Amino acid sequence: MKPQFLIGGATSGSGKTIFALGLLRALRNRGFKVQPFKCGPGFMDPLLHTISSGTDSVNLDSWFAGRTHLQYVYNKYGEKADVCMIEGNSALFDGYRRMQGSSAEMSQLVSVPVILVVNARSAAYSVAPMLYGYRHFRPQVKVIGVVFTQVSSPTHFSYLKDACNDAGLSCLGYIPFDDNLKLPQRHTAITLSVRSEIEEVAEKASAYVEQNVDIERILKMCMRIFPCEYTLPYTSDVEETDTNIINSDKKIKIAVAKDSAFNFMYKENLDKLSSVGNIAFFSPLFAKELPEADLIYFPGGFPELFARQLYRRKEFLHHLNEFANSGGKILAEGGAVALLAQTITVRDGGTPYEMSGILPIHCFMNKGGVVSGYRLLSDKSARLKGYESRYLSVDNDGVKDNSGISTIIIENTRGVDTGTPLYRYKNVVAGFTHLYWGDSDILSLWN
């Protein structure tokens, strides 16, 4: 038995991330080891969790993987923790198709109750019917209590407590309105200065949680049997039968880019890679030479924010181009595709920065803002799912005239071509989709 719960938002922008960070830090300060999880495909919130809790956060997403695998992942990472906390994605019942992929679905999948977070800035007792609806809409989704954010005063909170009582839900506390309690923008690299800002927010939120939230009651109400039971039928071995995905007993050398520009990677993906190879991390922002490796993995991030610094690593970019053209295996995801492009332009009318020139494409900032959504890649060698979230656009004209480049169509959840394919050049595989291979064979891309 251990406390386990999901923090769900009544609406998007409810303040659930602030509450999650405050609770994580408060529990950490009390000596608890908390295992944070993030429902959904996002990268920024898991990075915030990791900073606040001191433990790597893990994504759980039912579009990426089946029920049994997700339950296995939850149990594997939660086993050594004192408390398991899942932060939901969007509003509680919002999925890619009705409830499918929603936080509510995830709470059922791993058998944990929900703490609902409600932004009360423009409401008081009128939240009662909404709370009643959340409690009764899907009775199998166990919403057991409410935390309010943006509360203006103790008097305001008293009205909210009345609403909880009449809706039949426990009122677990609140976080007051504080205009300084703001997180960095989403399109921000986690540099040392940004990390310091996040630390300040986590500490401030933690102080509010200690003062105004009944932590002991949350831990007591959310005590549940651990581990959660696997959904039948079981896989042949949930520990994964992937010992044959490389045709040699000798483990391959895998170099993984990791710094402020490249840090969007799924924890379970890294664990899967470590099972087939020896991983060494390196920083493209500071490296002069390419590390010795059989496979180089460039995870996503925001390299466009470091375009000038990457442009200055000319020796590194030259070695990367040579590695690719000599048949070296490269996997690049998300914004990392820009590193393999001819150029990247970060502002209208700005000078393009030369990159490694491996792919005949040019990247520039997308005027329409972020492009995002679930993605499906399917061809004769692999079937993988993932998530695309990018601020970059790409000029593909050079691909059409280059016989050495092939592309694989990537579709959304409705089976529609997204227009941003997976590029293949020799042993280079690159695409704006962040792939999830925690329960798949990523090396099948090179078969």
Coordinates of C-alpha atoms in Angstrom, one line a residue:
M1 CA 0.0 0.0 0.0
K2 CA 1.2 3.5 -0.8
P3 CA -0.4 6.9 -1.7
Q4 CA -1.2 7.1 -5.4
F5 CA -3.2 9.7 -7.2
L6 CA -3.7 11.6 -10.4
I7 CA -3.9 15.4 -10.5
G8 CA -6.5 16.4 -13.1
G9 CA -7.7 19.8 -14.3
A10 CA -11.3 20.8 -14.5
T11 CA -10.2 22.9 -17.5
S12 CA -7.1 23.6 -19.3
G13 CA -5.2 26.4 -17.4
S14 CA -6.6 25.2 -14.1
G15 CA -3.2 25.5 -12.4
K16 CA -2.6 21.8 -12.0
T17 CA 1.1 22.1 -12.9
I18 CA 1.7 24.7 -10.2
F19 CA -0.1 22.6 -7.7
A20 CA 1.8 19.4 -8.8
L21 CA 5.2 21.2 -8.5
G22 CA 4.3 22.6 -5.1
L23 CA 3.1 19.2 -3.8
L24 CA 6.2 17.4 -5.2
R25 CA 8.6 19.8 -3.5
A26 CA 6.6 19.8 -0.2
L27 CA 6.7 16.0 -0.1
R28 CA 10.4 16.0 -1.0
N29 CA 11.1 18.4 1.8
R30 CA 9.3 16.1 4.2
G31 CA 11.6 13.2 3.2
F32 CA 9.3 11.3 0.8
K33 CA 10.5 9.9 -2.4
V34 CA 7.9 10.7 -4.9
Q35 CA 7.7 9.1 -8.4
P36 CA 6.2 11.7 -10.8
F37 CA 4.5 10.7 -14.0
K38 CA 3.0 12.8 -16.8
C39 CA -0.2 11.7 -18.5
G40 CA 0.3 12.5 -22.2
P41 CA 3.2 13.1 -24.6
G42 CA 4.6 16.4 -23.4
F43 CA 8.2 17.1 -22.4
M44 CA 8.1 20.3 -20.5
D45 CA 6.0 19.2 -17.5
P46 CA 8.2 16.1 -16.9
L47 CA 11.3 18.3 -16.9
L48 CA 9.5 20.6 -14.3
H49 CA 8.6 17.5 -12.3
T50 CA 12.2 16.3 -12.3
I51 CA 13.5 19.6 -11.0
S52 CA 10.9 19.9 -8.3
S53 CA 11.0 16.3 -7.1
G54 CA 14.7 15.2 -7.8
T55 CA 13.3 12.1 -9.6
D56 CA 13.0 11.6 -13.3
S57 CA 9.4 11.9 -14.4
V58 CA 7.9 9.3 -16.7
N59 CA 5.4 9.8 -19.5
L60 CA 2.3 7.5 -19.6
D61 CA 0.3 7.8 -22.8
S62 CA -2.3 5.4 -24.1
W63 CA -1.9 6.5 -27.7
F64 CA 1.7 5.4 -27.6
A65 CA 1.3 2.0 -26.0
G66 CA -1.1 -0.7 -24.9
R67 CA -2.7 -1.0 -21.4
T68 CA -0.4 -3.8 -20.2
H69 CA 2.8 -2.0 -21.2
L70 CA 1.6 1.2 -19.4
Q71 CA 0.7 -0.7 -16.3
Y72 CA 4.1 -2.3 -16.4
V73 CA 5.9 1.1 -16.8
Y74 CA 3.9 2.5 -13.9
N75 CA 4.7 -0.4 -11.6
K76 CA 8.4 -0.5 -12.6
Y77 CA 9.1 3.2 -11.8
G78 CA 6.8 3.4 -8.9
E79 CA 8.1 0.4 -7.1
K80 CA 10.8 2.1 -5.0
A81 CA 8.8 5.3 -4.4
D82 CA 6.9 6.2 -1.2
V83 CA 4.3 8.1 -3.2
C84 CA 3.2 8.0 -6.9
M85 CA 1.8 11.1 -8.5
I86 CA 0.5 11.5 -12.0
E87 CA -0.1 14.9 -13.5
G88 CA -2.9 14.9 -16.0
N89 CA -2.9 16.3 -19.5
S90 CA -5.3 19.1 -20.6
A91 CA -8.7 18.8 -18.8
L92 CA -9.6 15.6 -17.1
F93 CA -11.8 14.0 -19.8
D94 CA -10.1 15.5 -22.9
G95 CA -8.6 12.7 -25.1
Y96 CA -7.7 12.4 -28.8
R97 CA -11.1 10.7 -29.3
R98 CA -13.6 11.5 -26.5
M99 CA -12.1 9.9 -23.4
Q100 CA -9.5 7.9 -25.3
G101 CA -6.1 9.1 -24.3
S102 CA -7.5 11.3 -21.5
S103 CA -6.3 11.7 -17.9
A104 CA -9.6 10.1 -16.7
E105 CA -8.8 7.0 -18.8
M106 CA -5.3 6.8 -17.3
S107 CA -6.7 7.0 -13.7
Q108 CA -8.8 3.9 -14.5
L109 CA -5.9 2.1 -16.2
V110 CA -3.6 2.2 -13.2
S111 CA -6.4 2.3 -10.6
V112 CA -5.7 5.6 -8.9
P113 CA -8.1 8.3 -7.6
V114 CA -8.3 11.8 -9.0
I115 CA -7.6 15.1 -7.2
L116 CA -9.4 17.7 -9.3
V117 CA -7.8 21.2 -9.6
V118 CA -10.2 24.1 -10.3
N119 CA -9.2 27.6 -11.2
A120 CA -11.5 29.7 -9.0
R121 CA -10.4 33.2 -10.0
S122 CA -13.8 34.1 -11.5
A123 CA -16.1 31.8 -9.5
A124 CA -17.3 31.0 -6.1
Y125 CA -20.3 28.8 -5.0
S126 CA -21.2 28.4 -8.7
V127 CA -18.5 25.8 -9.1
A128 CA -20.8 23.4 -7.2
P129 CA -22.8 22.0 -10.2
M130 CA -19.5 21.6 -12.1
L131 CA -18.0 19.6 -9.3
Y132 CA -21.2 17.6 -9.0
G133 CA -20.9 16.8 -12.7
Y134 CA -17.3 15.7 -12.4
R135 CA -18.1 13.4 -9.6
H136 CA -21.1 11.7 -11.3
F137 CA -20.3 11.9 -15.1
R138 CA -18.2 8.7 -15.0
P139 CA -18.6 7.1 -11.6
Q140 CA -15.8 4.7 -12.4
V141 CA -13.4 7.7 -12.5
K142 CA -12.9 8.2 -8.7
V143 CA -12.8 12.0 -8.2
I144 CA -12.2 12.2 -4.4
G145 CA -11.3 15.7 -3.7
V146 CA -10.7 19.2 -5.0
V147 CA -7.9 21.8 -4.7
F148 CA -8.6 25.3 -5.8
T149 CA -6.1 27.8 -7.4
Q150 CA -6.2 31.5 -7.8
V151 CA -8.1 32.0 -4.6
S152 CA -8.3 35.7 -3.6
S153 CA -8.9 35.4 0.1
P154 CA -10.0 33.1 3.0
T155 CA -13.5 34.4 2.6
H156 CA -13.5 33.4 -1.1
F157 CA -12.2 30.0 -0.1
S158 CA -15.1 29.6 2.4
Y159 CA -17.6 29.9 -0.5
L160 CA -15.6 27.2 -2.4
K161 CA -15.7 24.9 0.6
D162 CA -19.5 25.2 0.7
A163 CA -19.6 24.3 -3.0
C164 CA -17.5 21.1 -2.4
N165 CA -19.7 20.1 0.6
D166 CA -22.9 20.4 -1.5
A167 CA -21.3 18.6 -4.4
G168 CA -20.3 15.7 -2.2
L169 CA -16.5 16.2 -2.6
S170 CA -13.7 16.7 -0.1
C171 CA -12.2 20.2 -0.2
L172 CA -8.4 19.6 0.2
G173 CA -7.2 23.2 0.1
Y174 CA -6.1 26.0 -2.1
I175 CA -3.3 28.0 -3.6
P176 CA -3.9 31.8 -3.4
F177 CA -3.6 34.1 -6.3
D178 CA 0.0 35.3 -6.8
D179 CA 0.9 37.1 -9.9
N180 CA 4.6 36.1 -9.4
L181 CA 3.7 32.4 -9.4
K182 CA 4.4 31.9 -13.1
L183 CA 6.3 29.2 -15.0
P184 CA 8.6 30.0 -18.0
Q185 CA 7.1 30.0 -21.5
R186 CA 6.7 26.7 -23.2
H187 CA 9.1 27.7 -26.0
T188 CA 12.0 28.0 -23.6
A189 CA 15.2 26.0 -23.1
I190 CA 16.0 24.8 -19.6
T191 CA 19.2 26.8 -19.1
L192 CA 20.8 27.4 -15.7
S193 CA 18.9 30.7 -15.3
V194 CA 15.6 29.1 -16.3
R195 CA 16.2 26.2 -13.9
S196 CA 16.8 28.8 -11.2
E197 CA 13.4 30.4 -12.0
I198 CA 11.7 27.0 -11.8
E199 CA 13.3 26.3 -8.5
E200 CA 11.9 29.5 -7.1
V201 CA 8.4 28.7 -8.4
A202 CA 8.6 25.2 -6.9
E203 CA 9.7 26.6 -3.5
K204 CA 7.0 29.3 -3.5
A205 CA 4.3 26.8 -4.5
S206 CA 5.5 24.4 -1.9
A207 CA 5.1 27.0 0.8
Y208 CA 1.5 27.7 -0.3
V209 CA 0.8 23.9 -0.3
E210 CA 2.2 23.5 3.2
Q211 CA 0.1 26.4 4.5
N212 CA -3.2 25.8 2.7
V213 CA -3.4 22.2 1.5
D214 CA -4.2 19.2 3.8
I215 CA -1.2 17.0 2.7
E216 CA -1.8 14.4 5.4
R217 CA -5.4 14.0 4.3
I218 CA -4.4 13.6 0.6
L219 CA -1.9 10.9 1.5
K220 CA -4.4 9.0 3.7
M221 CA -7.3 9.3 1.2
C222 CA -5.1 8.2 -1.7
M223 CA -3.7 5.1 -0.1
R224 CA -4.0 2.2 -2.6
I225 CA -2.7 -1.3 -3.2
F226 CA 0.5 -1.3 -5.2
P227 CA 1.3 -2.6 -7.8
C228 CA -1.7 -2.1 -10.0
E229 CA -2.8 -5.4 -11.7
Y230 CA -1.9 -6.0 -15.3
T231 CA -4.8 -6.1 -17.7
L232 CA -5.3 -9.6 -19.2
P233 CA -4.1 -11.0 -21.5
Y234 CA -0.6 -10.8 -20.3
T235 CA 2.2 -10.3 -22.8
S236 CA 4.5 -13.3 -23.1
D237 CA 7.0 -11.5 -20.8
V238 CA 6.2 -7.9 -19.8
E239 CA 9.9 -7.4 -19.2
E240 CA 10.0 -7.4 -23.0
T241 CA 11.4 -10.1 -25.2
D242 CA 13.8 -7.9 -27.1
T243 CA 17.0 -9.7 -26.5
N244 CA 17.0 -10.6 -30.2
I245 CA 16.7 -7.1 -31.7
I246 CA 20.4 -7.0 -32.4
N247 CA 22.1 -9.9 -34.1
S248 CA 25.1 -10.0 -31.8
D249 CA 25.9 -10.7 -28.2
K250 CA 28.0 -7.5 -28.3
K251 CA 26.2 -4.4 -27.3
I252 CA 26.3 -1.5 -29.7
K253 CA 27.7 1.9 -28.7
I254 CA 24.9 4.6 -28.6
A255 CA 25.7 8.3 -28.2
V256 CA 22.8 10.4 -27.0
A257 CA 22.7 14.2 -27.4
K258 CA 21.7 15.9 -24.1
D259 CA 22.0 19.6 -23.2
S260 CA 19.9 22.7 -23.2
A261 CA 19.1 22.4 -26.9
F262 CA 18.4 18.6 -27.0
N263 CA 16.6 17.2 -24.0
F264 CA 13.1 16.1 -25.1
M265 CA 13.4 12.3 -24.6
Y266 CA 11.1 9.7 -23.1
K267 CA 12.5 8.0 -20.0
E268 CA 11.3 4.6 -21.2
N269 CA 12.9 5.1 -24.6
L270 CA 16.3 5.6 -22.8
D271 CA 15.8 2.5 -20.8
K272 CA 15.0 0.5 -23.9
L273 CA 18.1 1.9 -25.6
S274 CA 20.2 0.9 -22.6
S275 CA 18.9 -2.7 -22.9
V276 CA 20.4 -3.0 -26.4
G277 CA 23.5 -0.8 -26.2
N278 CA 25.9 1.2 -24.0
I279 CA 24.8 4.8 -23.8
A280 CA 27.1 7.8 -23.5
F281 CA 25.7 11.3 -23.4
F282 CA 27.3 14.3 -25.2
S283 CA 26.5 17.9 -25.9
P284 CA 26.3 19.2 -29.5
L285 CA 26.4 22.8 -28.0
F286 CA 30.0 22.2 -26.7
A287 CA 31.4 19.2 -28.6
K288 CA 34.3 19.7 -31.0
E289 CA 34.3 16.1 -32.2
L290 CA 31.7 13.5 -32.8
P291 CA 31.7 10.7 -30.1
E292 CA 32.6 7.2 -31.2
A293 CA 29.3 5.4 -31.7
D294 CA 27.4 2.8 -33.8
L295 CA 24.2 4.9 -33.4
I296 CA 23.8 8.6 -32.6
Y297 CA 20.5 9.7 -31.2
F298 CA 19.5 13.4 -31.4
P299 CA 16.3 13.8 -29.3
G300 CA 14.1 16.8 -29.8
G301 CA 14.4 20.2 -28.1
F302 CA 14.7 23.8 -29.2
P303 CA 18.0 24.0 -31.2
E304 CA 16.5 27.0 -32.9
L305 CA 17.2 28.9 -29.7
F306 CA 20.9 28.0 -30.0
A307 CA 21.3 28.3 -33.8
R308 CA 24.3 30.6 -33.7
Q309 CA 26.1 28.5 -31.1
L310 CA 25.5 25.3 -33.2
Y311 CA 26.6 27.1 -36.4
R312 CA 29.9 27.9 -34.7
R313 CA 30.6 24.2 -34.0
K314 CA 31.8 23.8 -37.6
E315 CA 34.2 20.9 -36.8
F316 CA 31.5 19.0 -35.1
L317 CA 29.0 19.6 -37.9
H318 CA 31.6 18.5 -40.5
H319 CA 32.3 15.2 -38.6
L320 CA 28.5 14.6 -38.4
N321 CA 28.2 15.0 -42.1
E322 CA 31.0 12.6 -42.7
F323 CA 29.5 10.1 -40.3
A324 CA 26.2 10.2 -42.1
N325 CA 27.7 9.9 -45.6
S326 CA 29.9 7.0 -44.5
G327 CA 26.8 5.0 -43.5
G328 CA 26.7 5.8 -39.8
K329 CA 23.3 5.3 -38.1
I330 CA 21.6 8.6 -37.0
L331 CA 18.2 9.1 -35.5
A332 CA 17.0 12.7 -35.1
E333 CA 13.6 13.7 -33.8
G334 CA 11.6 16.9 -33.4
G335 CA 13.7 20.1 -33.6
A336 CA 16.9 18.1 -33.9
V337 CA 16.0 17.7 -37.6
A338 CA 17.3 21.2 -38.0
L339 CA 20.8 20.1 -37.1
L340 CA 20.8 17.8 -40.2
A341 CA 19.4 20.5 -42.5
Q342 CA 21.2 22.8 -44.9
T343 CA 20.3 25.9 -42.9
I344 CA 18.0 27.2 -40.2
T345 CA 16.6 30.8 -40.2
V346 CA 15.3 32.0 -36.8
R347 CA 13.7 35.3 -37.8
D348 CA 12.1 36.9 -40.8
G349 CA 14.8 38.5 -43.0
G350 CA 17.5 37.0 -40.8
T351 CA 20.7 35.4 -42.1
P352 CA 20.3 31.6 -42.4
Y353 CA 22.7 29.6 -40.2
E354 CA 24.5 26.7 -41.9
M355 CA 24.0 23.3 -40.2
S356 CA 25.5 19.9 -41.1
G357 CA 23.9 19.8 -44.6
I358 CA 23.1 16.1 -44.4
L359 CA 19.5 16.5 -45.6
P360 CA 18.5 18.8 -48.6
I361 CA 16.0 20.8 -46.5
H362 CA 15.9 24.3 -45.0
C363 CA 14.3 25.1 -41.6
F364 CA 12.7 28.3 -40.5
M365 CA 10.4 29.5 -37.7
N366 CA 6.7 28.7 -38.2
K367 CA 4.7 32.0 -38.3
G368 CA 1.6 30.2 -37.1
G369 CA 3.1 29.1 -33.8
V370 CA 3.3 25.6 -32.6
V371 CA 2.2 22.6 -34.7
S372 CA 1.3 19.6 -32.6
G373 CA -0.6 16.3 -32.5
Y374 CA -0.4 12.5 -32.2
R375 CA 1.3 10.8 -35.1
L376 CA 1.5 7.3 -36.7
L377 CA 4.4 6.0 -38.8
S378 CA 3.8 2.7 -40.6
D379 CA 5.9 1.0 -43.3
K380 CA 7.3 -2.4 -44.1
S381 CA 10.1 -2.1 -41.5
A382 CA 8.3 -0.5 -38.5
R383 CA 5.0 0.7 -37.0
L384 CA 5.6 3.4 -34.4
K385 CA 3.6 6.0 -32.8
G386 CA 4.6 9.4 -31.4
Y387 CA 3.9 13.0 -30.9
E388 CA 4.8 16.1 -33.0
S389 CA 5.2 19.5 -31.4
R390 CA 7.3 22.0 -33.3
Y391 CA 7.9 25.7 -33.8
L392 CA 9.8 25.1 -37.0
S393 CA 8.7 24.8 -40.6
V394 CA 10.6 23.1 -43.4
D395 CA 11.3 23.7 -47.1
N396 CA 11.2 20.3 -48.7
D397 CA 11.9 21.3 -52.3
G398 CA 15.3 19.8 -52.2
V399 CA 14.0 16.4 -51.3
K400 CA 12.0 16.1 -54.5
D401 CA 15.1 16.5 -56.7
N402 CA 17.3 14.2 -54.7
S403 CA 17.2 10.5 -55.5
G404 CA 19.2 9.6 -52.4
I405 CA 16.4 10.8 -50.1
S406 CA 13.2 8.7 -49.4
T407 CA 10.3 9.7 -47.2
I408 CA 7.7 7.8 -45.2
I409 CA 4.3 9.4 -44.7
I410 CA 3.3 10.2 -41.2
E411 CA -0.4 10.3 -40.4
N412 CA -2.5 11.8 -37.5
T413 CA -5.1 10.0 -35.4
R414 CA -7.6 10.3 -38.3
G415 CA -5.3 8.7 -40.9
V416 CA -4.6 12.0 -42.6
D417 CA -1.1 12.8 -44.0
T418 CA 0.4 15.5 -41.8
G419 CA 2.7 16.8 -44.5
T420 CA 5.8 16.3 -42.3
P421 CA 7.3 13.0 -43.3
L422 CA 10.1 10.8 -41.9
Y423 CA 13.2 11.4 -44.0
R424 CA 15.6 8.6 -44.8
Y425 CA 19.1 9.1 -46.3
K426 CA 21.5 6.1 -46.2
N427 CA 21.3 5.2 -42.4
V428 CA 20.0 8.5 -41.3
V429 CA 16.4 8.6 -40.0
A430 CA 14.9 12.0 -39.2
G431 CA 11.5 13.4 -38.6
F432 CA 9.7 16.0 -36.5
T433 CA 7.7 13.3 -34.7
H434 CA 9.0 12.3 -31.3
L435 CA 8.7 8.5 -31.6
Y436 CA 7.9 6.2 -28.7
W437 CA 9.5 2.8 -28.8
G438 CA 9.3 1.7 -25.2
D439 CA 7.3 -1.3 -26.2
S440 CA 8.7 -1.6 -29.8
D441 CA 12.0 -2.3 -31.6
I442 CA 13.4 1.0 -32.7
L443 CA 16.3 -0.7 -34.4
S444 CA 13.8 -2.2 -36.9
L445 CA 14.0 1.2 -38.7
W446 CA 17.4 0.1 -40.0
N447 CA 16.4 -3.5 -41.0

